[in-house]
């Protein structure tokens, strides 16, 4: 797809009607021993704050974090508060997302965290392909290498058997691919298919590597309607979603779905859940009010038309009044509220289920 802007992440949000078992009540003990997170800006909790270079996308200044629970500070999350990794972690019984790998390294706390809660390797801008923003982020292949290094240190601390048991029961959350699609220049059908092939080949390699190191439970978040983020809508005079971009994203989700169905039987013991962001967002975009929003097309924090003409959220941005009433916090990423609803959708079961073949909750309880 053409277009001059480089976008560095996406939003995964969901509308949810009905009861959500996962969000009810206080979970006393996590249902999995640890959570390991790999992906892009939708999941980043501060890795990029520790990457050098002026072009690295970082959410390390106001008004990011303005609603962060407990203390209103920018943590590196591309949100006004928690992101979807935090809510998934909460529904699994943790306080929030595990801390960022580079933060843990800098505090000399990697192994205690890895053994009790997990580690996040997610990095804003990251792609499945190394060629996608590798110089300004930690691409997926490098996140996998960081996990391998973590595992080696864990084994040195508590032995192989203990680590193998821990990893087999841990929740591996993966959400990546949007940046590859945003930055692609594919125009013909042939180009798009070649892109899917390259992406699936490398995604499969990463999953297989993680499996080889002992990971068994995989929760995937597919790419969401990229054509509907304010940064893309603003390019259209009417503010409409870019259908072509959505088609490319939807096609990737379908390709990933069949690739996972083909891969799982080859990796005995692997269990997974794939969350379909398009399904989760259907109600939101067709009827924002019914989904609990006043606004589903503009950035709450931004400037100009749709809050999307000035780029990322900064301390000079204009803020909307009711942050929870917006789907989008900045020109690409969801608000804390939308992340919460999106995470709930991933745990939802029944007619409104957006995951296949099982929900995130069922995945967590496997074996
Ligand atoms: C694809 O994955 C392999 C194996 O992880 C990696 O070495 C390679 O750099 C990746 N290629 C691209 C284009 O990202
Ligand atoms: C590893 O597990 C064994 C038995 O399950 C336990 O006795 C041992 O203390 C563990 N090792 C460490 C270093 O925690
Ligand atoms: C803007 O969106 C409308 C509605 O989807 C579409 O028909 C039109 O082609 C778009 N314009 C541009 C310049 O993309």
Coordinates of C-alpha atoms and ligand atoms in Angstrom, one line a residue:
X1 CA 0.0 0.0 0.0
X2 CA 1.2 3.5 -0.7
X3 CA 1.2 6.5 1.7
X4 CA 4.0 8.5 3.2
X5 CA 3.4 8.2 6.8
X6 CA 5.1 5.6 8.9
X7 CA 2.8 4.2 11.6
X8 CA 4.2 2.4 14.5
X9 CA 1.6 0.3 16.1
X10 CA -2.1 -0.2 16.3
X11 CA -5.0 -0.5 18.5
X12 CA -6.8 -3.5 19.5
X13 CA -10.1 -2.7 21.0
X14 CA -13.3 -4.5 21.5
X15 CA -16.9 -4.0 22.1
X16 CA -18.5 -6.3 24.5
X17 CA -22.0 -7.0 25.4
X18 CA -22.8 -9.3 28.3
X19 CA -21.1 -10.7 31.2
X20 CA -17.3 -11.2 31.4
X21 CA -16.4 -13.8 33.9
X22 CA -12.7 -12.8 33.7
X23 CA -13.2 -9.3 35.0
X24 CA -15.4 -10.2 37.9
X25 CA -14.0 -10.3 41.3
X26 CA -10.5 -10.5 42.6
X27 CA -8.3 -13.3 41.5
X28 CA -6.1 -14.4 44.4
X29 CA -3.4 -16.3 42.6
X30 CA -2.4 -16.1 39.0
X31 CA -3.8 -19.0 36.9
X32 CA -0.4 -19.3 35.1
X33 CA 3.0 -19.1 36.7
X34 CA 4.3 -16.3 34.4
X35 CA 3.5 -14.4 31.3
X36 CA 5.9 -13.6 28.5
X37 CA 5.0 -10.9 26.1
X38 CA 6.3 -10.3 22.6
X39 CA 5.0 -7.7 20.1
X40 CA 4.7 -4.1 19.2
X41 CA 3.4 -0.8 20.6
X42 CA 0.1 -2.2 21.6
X43 CA 1.9 -4.2 24.2
X44 CA 5.1 -2.2 25.0
X45 CA 5.4 -1.3 28.7
X46 CA 8.7 0.6 28.5
X47 CA 11.3 -1.3 26.4
X48 CA 11.6 1.5 23.9
X49 CA 12.5 4.0 26.7
X50 CA 15.8 2.1 27.0
X51 CA 16.6 2.1 23.3
X52 CA 19.1 4.7 22.0
X53 CA 18.3 7.0 19.1
X54 CA 16.2 10.1 18.5
X55 CA 13.8 8.4 16.1
X56 CA 12.8 5.6 18.5
X57 CA 9.1 5.9 19.2
X58 CA 8.7 6.4 23.0
X59 CA 5.6 7.2 25.1
X60 CA 7.7 8.6 27.9
X61 CA 6.2 12.1 28.2
X62 CA 2.8 13.6 29.1
X63 CA 0.0 13.2 28.2
X64 CA 0.8 9.5 27.9
X65 CA 0.1 7.9 31.3
X66 CA -2.1 10.8 32.5
X67 CA -4.6 8.2 33.9
X68 CA -2.0 5.5 34.8
X69 CA -3.5 3.8 37.9
X70 CA -1.8 4.9 41.2
X71 CA 0.5 7.5 39.7
X72 CA -0.1 9.6 36.6
X73 CA 3.2 9.1 34.8
X74 CA 4.3 8.2 31.4
X75 CA 5.6 4.6 31.6
X76 CA 6.3 3.9 27.9
X77 CA 2.8 2.6 27.3
X78 CA 1.1 4.2 24.3
X79 CA -2.1 4.9 26.3
X80 CA -3.5 7.2 28.9
X81 CA -3.2 4.3 31.4
X82 CA -2.9 0.6 31.1
X83 CA -2.6 -1.1 27.8
X84 CA -4.2 -4.4 26.6
X85 CA -1.2 -6.5 28.0
X86 CA -2.0 -5.1 31.4
X87 CA -5.6 -6.1 31.3
X88 CA -4.8 -9.6 30.0
X89 CA -2.3 -9.9 32.8
X90 CA -5.0 -8.8 35.3
X91 CA -7.5 -11.3 34.0
X92 CA -4.8 -14.0 34.5
X93 CA -4.4 -12.9 38.1
X94 CA -1.4 -10.6 37.9
X95 CA -1.3 -7.0 39.0
X96 CA -0.4 -5.7 35.5
X97 CA 1.8 -6.6 32.6
X98 CA 5.2 -8.0 33.5
X99 CA 7.9 -5.3 33.4
X100 CA 9.9 -4.6 30.3
X101 CA 13.0 -6.7 29.6
X102 CA 15.3 -3.7 29.3
X103 CA 14.0 -2.1 32.5
X104 CA 14.5 -5.4 34.4
X105 CA 18.0 -5.7 33.0
X106 CA 18.8 -2.1 34.0
X107 CA 17.6 -2.8 37.6
X108 CA 19.3 -6.2 37.8
X109 CA 15.9 -7.8 38.5
X110 CA 15.4 -9.9 35.4
X111 CA 15.4 -13.4 36.9
X112 CA 13.3 -12.7 40.0
X113 CA 10.7 -11.3 37.7
X114 CA 11.0 -14.0 35.1
X115 CA 10.4 -16.7 37.7
X116 CA 7.4 -15.1 39.4
X117 CA 5.6 -13.0 36.9
X118 CA 7.3 -13.0 33.5
X119 CA 8.9 -10.5 31.2
X120 CA 7.8 -8.2 28.4
X121 CA 9.9 -7.9 25.3
X122 CA 7.3 -5.9 23.3
X123 CA 8.7 -2.8 21.5
X124 CA 6.8 0.0 19.7
X125 CA 7.5 -0.1 16.0
X126 CA 8.5 -3.8 16.0
X127 CA 7.7 -6.0 13.1
X128 CA 7.7 -9.6 12.2
X129 CA 10.3 -8.8 9.6
X130 CA 13.7 -7.4 10.6
X131 CA 13.4 -5.0 7.8
X132 CA 10.4 -3.3 9.5
X133 CA 11.8 -0.5 11.7
X134 CA 14.6 -2.7 13.1
X135 CA 16.8 0.4 13.6
X136 CA 14.2 2.1 15.9
X137 CA 12.7 -0.9 17.7
X138 CA 13.4 -4.5 18.8
X139 CA 12.1 -6.7 16.0
X140 CA 10.4 -10.0 16.7
X141 CA 13.5 -12.1 16.0
X142 CA 15.5 -10.1 18.5
X143 CA 12.7 -10.3 21.1
X144 CA 13.0 -14.1 20.7
X145 CA 16.8 -13.9 21.2
X146 CA 16.2 -11.9 24.4
X147 CA 13.8 -14.6 25.6
X148 CA 16.5 -17.2 24.9
X149 CA 19.0 -15.2 27.0
X150 CA 16.4 -14.9 29.8
X151 CA 15.8 -18.6 29.7
X152 CA 19.5 -19.4 29.9
X153 CA 19.8 -17.1 33.0
X154 CA 16.7 -18.7 34.6
X155 CA 18.2 -22.2 34.1
X156 CA 21.5 -21.1 35.7
X157 CA 19.5 -19.9 38.7
X158 CA 17.0 -22.7 39.3
X159 CA 17.9 -25.6 36.9
X160 CA 16.5 -26.8 33.6
X161 CA 13.7 -29.0 35.0
X162 CA 12.2 -26.2 37.0
X163 CA 12.4 -23.8 34.1
X164 CA 11.0 -26.3 31.7
X165 CA 7.9 -26.8 34.0
X166 CA 7.5 -23.1 34.4
X167 CA 7.6 -22.3 30.7
X168 CA 5.3 -25.1 29.8
X169 CA 2.5 -23.6 31.9
X170 CA 3.3 -19.9 31.2
X171 CA 1.2 -17.7 29.0
X172 CA 3.0 -16.4 25.9
X173 CA 1.2 -13.3 24.5
X174 CA 2.1 -12.3 21.0
X175 CA 0.8 -9.3 19.1
X176 CA 2.7 -8.1 16.0
X177 CA 2.3 -7.6 12.3
X178 CA 0.7 -4.2 12.0
X179 CA 3.9 -2.3 11.4
X180 CA 4.9 -4.7 8.7
X181 CA 1.5 -4.1 7.0
X182 CA 1.6 -0.3 7.5
X183 CA 5.0 -0.1 6.0
X184 CA 4.5 -2.4 3.1
X185 CA 4.5 -1.0 -0.4
X186 CA 2.6 -4.0 -1.8
X187 CA 0.0 -2.9 -4.3
X188 CA -0.8 -5.8 -6.6
X189 CA -2.5 -9.0 -5.3
X190 CA 0.7 -10.9 -6.1
X191 CA 2.7 -8.4 -3.9
X192 CA 0.3 -8.8 -1.1
X193 CA 0.4 -12.6 -1.2
X194 CA 4.2 -12.5 -1.3
X195 CA 4.1 -10.3 1.8
X196 CA 1.8 -12.6 3.7
X197 CA 4.1 -15.5 2.8
X198 CA 7.2 -13.8 4.1
X199 CA 5.4 -12.7 7.3
X200 CA 3.9 -16.1 8.0
X201 CA 7.2 -17.8 7.4
X202 CA 9.0 -15.6 9.9
X203 CA 6.1 -15.6 12.4
X204 CA 6.1 -19.4 12.2
X205 CA 9.9 -19.5 12.7
X206 CA 9.5 -17.3 15.9
X207 CA 6.7 -19.4 17.3
X208 CA 8.7 -22.6 16.5
X209 CA 11.7 -21.2 18.2
X210 CA 9.7 -20.3 21.3
X211 CA 8.2 -23.8 21.3
X212 CA 11.6 -25.3 21.0
X213 CA 12.6 -23.5 24.2
X214 CA 9.6 -24.9 26.0
X215 CA 6.7 -22.5 25.4
X216 CA 3.4 -24.3 25.0
X217 CA 0.5 -21.8 25.6
X218 CA 0.2 -19.1 23.0
X219 CA -2.3 -16.2 23.0
X220 CA -2.2 -14.3 19.7
X221 CA -3.8 -10.9 19.0
X222 CA -4.3 -10.5 15.3
X223 CA -3.8 -7.1 13.5
X224 CA -6.8 -4.8 13.8
X225 CA -8.6 -2.6 11.3
X226 CA -5.5 -0.5 10.5
X227 CA -7.5 1.5 8.0
X228 CA -9.7 2.9 10.8
X229 CA -7.0 4.5 13.0
X230 CA -7.3 8.3 13.1
X231 CA -3.9 8.6 11.4
X232 CA -5.3 6.8 8.4
X233 CA -8.8 8.3 8.5
X234 CA -7.4 11.8 8.4
X235 CA -6.0 11.1 5.0
X236 CA -9.5 10.9 3.6
X237 CA -11.5 14.1 3.3
X238 CA -14.6 12.4 4.7
X239 CA -12.7 10.7 7.6
X240 CA -13.7 7.3 6.3
X241 CA -11.7 4.1 7.0
X242 CA -9.3 3.0 4.3
X243 CA -11.0 -0.1 3.0
X244 CA -8.0 -1.3 1.0
X245 CA -5.8 -1.2 4.1
X246 CA -8.5 -3.1 6.2
X247 CA -8.7 -5.7 3.4
X248 CA -4.9 -6.3 3.7
X249 CA -5.1 -6.6 7.5
X250 CA -8.1 -8.9 7.3
X251 CA -6.4 -11.1 4.8
X252 CA -3.4 -11.3 7.0
X253 CA -5.6 -12.4 9.9
X254 CA -7.2 -15.1 7.8
X255 CA -3.8 -16.3 6.6
X256 CA -2.5 -16.4 10.2
X257 CA -5.5 -18.3 11.3
X258 CA -4.9 -21.1 8.7
X259 CA -1.2 -21.1 9.3
X260 CA -1.7 -21.7 13.0
X261 CA -4.2 -24.5 12.4
X262 CA -1.6 -26.1 10.2
X263 CA 1.3 -25.5 12.6
X264 CA -0.3 -26.7 15.8
X265 CA -0.5 -30.4 15.0
X266 CA 3.2 -30.4 14.1
X267 CA 4.1 -29.1 17.5
X268 CA 2.8 -31.6 20.0
X269 CA 1.4 -30.1 23.2
X270 CA 1.1 -26.6 21.7
X271 CA -2.2 -24.9 22.6
X272 CA -3.2 -21.5 21.3
X273 CA -5.9 -18.9 21.0
X274 CA -6.2 -16.4 18.2
X275 CA -8.0 -13.2 19.0
X276 CA -9.7 -11.6 15.9
X277 CA -9.6 -7.8 16.3
X278 CA -11.9 -7.2 13.4
X279 CA -14.6 -9.3 15.1
X280 CA -14.0 -7.5 18.4
X281 CA -14.3 -4.1 16.7
X282 CA -17.3 -4.7 14.5
X283 CA -19.9 -3.4 17.0
X284 CA -17.6 -0.5 18.0
X285 CA -17.4 1.0 14.6
X286 CA -20.9 0.2 13.4
X287 CA -22.4 1.6 16.6
X288 CA -20.0 3.4 19.0
X289 CA -22.7 4.5 21.4
X290 CA -23.9 0.9 21.9
X291 CA -20.3 -0.1 22.7
X292 CA -20.1 2.7 25.3
X293 CA -18.2 5.3 23.3
X294 CA -19.0 8.8 22.2
X295 CA -16.2 8.9 19.7
X296 CA -14.6 6.1 17.6
X297 CA -12.8 8.0 14.9
X298 CA -10.6 10.7 16.6
X299 CA -7.6 10.8 18.9
X300 CA -8.5 12.0 22.4
X301 CA -4.9 13.4 22.7
X302 CA -3.8 15.1 19.5
X303 CA -4.3 18.2 17.4
X304 CA -6.1 19.2 14.2
X305 CA -8.7 17.3 12.4
X306 CA -9.6 14.0 14.1
X307 CA -6.8 14.8 16.6
X308 CA -4.6 13.2 14.0
X309 CA -2.7 16.0 12.2
X310 CA 0.0 16.6 14.8
X311 CA 1.3 13.0 15.2
X312 CA 1.8 11.5 18.6
X313 CA 0.2 12.7 21.8
X314 CA 2.4 15.4 23.5
X315 CA 2.2 17.9 26.3
X316 CA 1.1 20.4 23.7
X317 CA -1.8 18.3 22.5
X318 CA -5.4 19.1 23.1
X319 CA -7.2 16.5 25.3
X320 CA -10.8 15.4 25.0
X321 CA -12.9 15.8 28.1
X322 CA -13.9 12.2 28.8
X323 CA -11.0 9.9 28.1
X324 CA -13.1 6.8 28.5
X325 CA -15.5 7.9 25.9
X326 CA -12.9 7.6 23.1
X327 CA -11.7 4.5 21.4
X328 CA -8.4 6.1 20.4
X329 CA -6.0 7.8 22.8
X330 CA -3.5 9.0 20.2
X331 CA -3.6 8.9 16.4
X332 CA -2.9 5.1 16.4
X333 CA -3.4 3.6 19.8
X334 CA -6.4 2.8 22.0
X335 CA -7.4 4.4 25.2
X336 CA -7.1 2.5 28.5
X337 CA -10.8 1.9 28.4
X338 CA -10.7 0.5 24.9
X339 CA -7.8 -1.8 25.9
X340 CA -9.9 -3.0 28.8
X341 CA -12.9 -3.8 26.6
X342 CA -10.5 -5.4 24.1
X343 CA -9.0 -7.7 26.7
X344 CA -12.4 -8.6 28.0
X345 CA -13.4 -9.7 24.5
X346 CA -10.4 -12.0 24.3
X347 CA -11.7 -13.8 27.4
X348 CA -15.3 -13.8 26.3
X349 CA -17.0 -17.1 25.5
X350 CA -20.2 -17.8 23.7
X351 CA -22.0 -16.1 20.9
X352 CA -19.8 -12.9 21.1
X353 CA -16.6 -14.9 21.2
X354 CA -13.8 -13.3 19.1
X355 CA -11.2 -16.0 19.7
X356 CA -10.6 -19.3 18.1
X357 CA -10.3 -22.2 18.6
X358 CA -10.6 -21.4 22.4
X359 CA -10.7 -18.2 24.5
X360 CA -7.8 -16.7 26.3
X361 CA -9.3 -17.9 29.6
X362 CA -9.6 -21.5 28.4
X363 CA -6.1 -21.3 27.1
X364 CA -4.8 -20.2 30.5
X365 CA -6.5 -23.1 32.2
X366 CA -5.3 -25.8 29.7
X367 CA -3.5 -28.7 31.4
Ligands
LIG1 C1 13.2 -14.2 9.5 O1 13.5 -15.1 10.6 C2 14.8 -15.6 10.6 C3 14.8 -16.6 11.8 O2 14.3 -16.1 13.0 C4 15.7 -14.4 10.9 O3 17.0 -14.8 11.0 C5 15.6 -13.5 9.7 O4 16.4 -12.4 9.9 C6 14.2 -13.1 9.5 N1 14.1 -12.4 8.3 C7 13.5 -11.2 8.2 C8 13.4 -10.6 6.8 O5 13.0 -10.6 9.2
LIG2 C1 14.0 -27.2 41.4 O1 13.0 -28.1 41.6 C2 13.3 -29.0 42.7 C3 12.3 -30.1 42.7 O2 11.2 -29.8 42.0 C4 13.5 -28.3 43.9 O3 13.8 -29.2 45.0 C5 14.7 -27.3 43.8 O4 14.8 -26.5 45.0 C6 14.5 -26.4 42.6 N1 15.7 -25.7 42.4 C7 15.8 -24.4 42.7 C8 17.2 -23.9 42.5 O5 14.9 -23.7 43.0
LIG3 C1 -12.6 8.4 1.1 O1 -13.5 7.5 1.6 C2 -14.6 7.2 0.7 C3 -15.6 6.3 1.5 O2 -14.9 5.1 1.8 C4 -14.1 6.6 -0.6 O3 -15.2 6.4 -1.5 C5 -13.1 7.6 -1.2 O4 -12.5 7.0 -2.3 C6 -12.0 7.9 -0.2 N1 -11.1 9.0 -0.8 C7 -9.8 8.8 -0.8 C8 -9.1 10.0 -1.4 O5 -9.3 7.8 -0.5

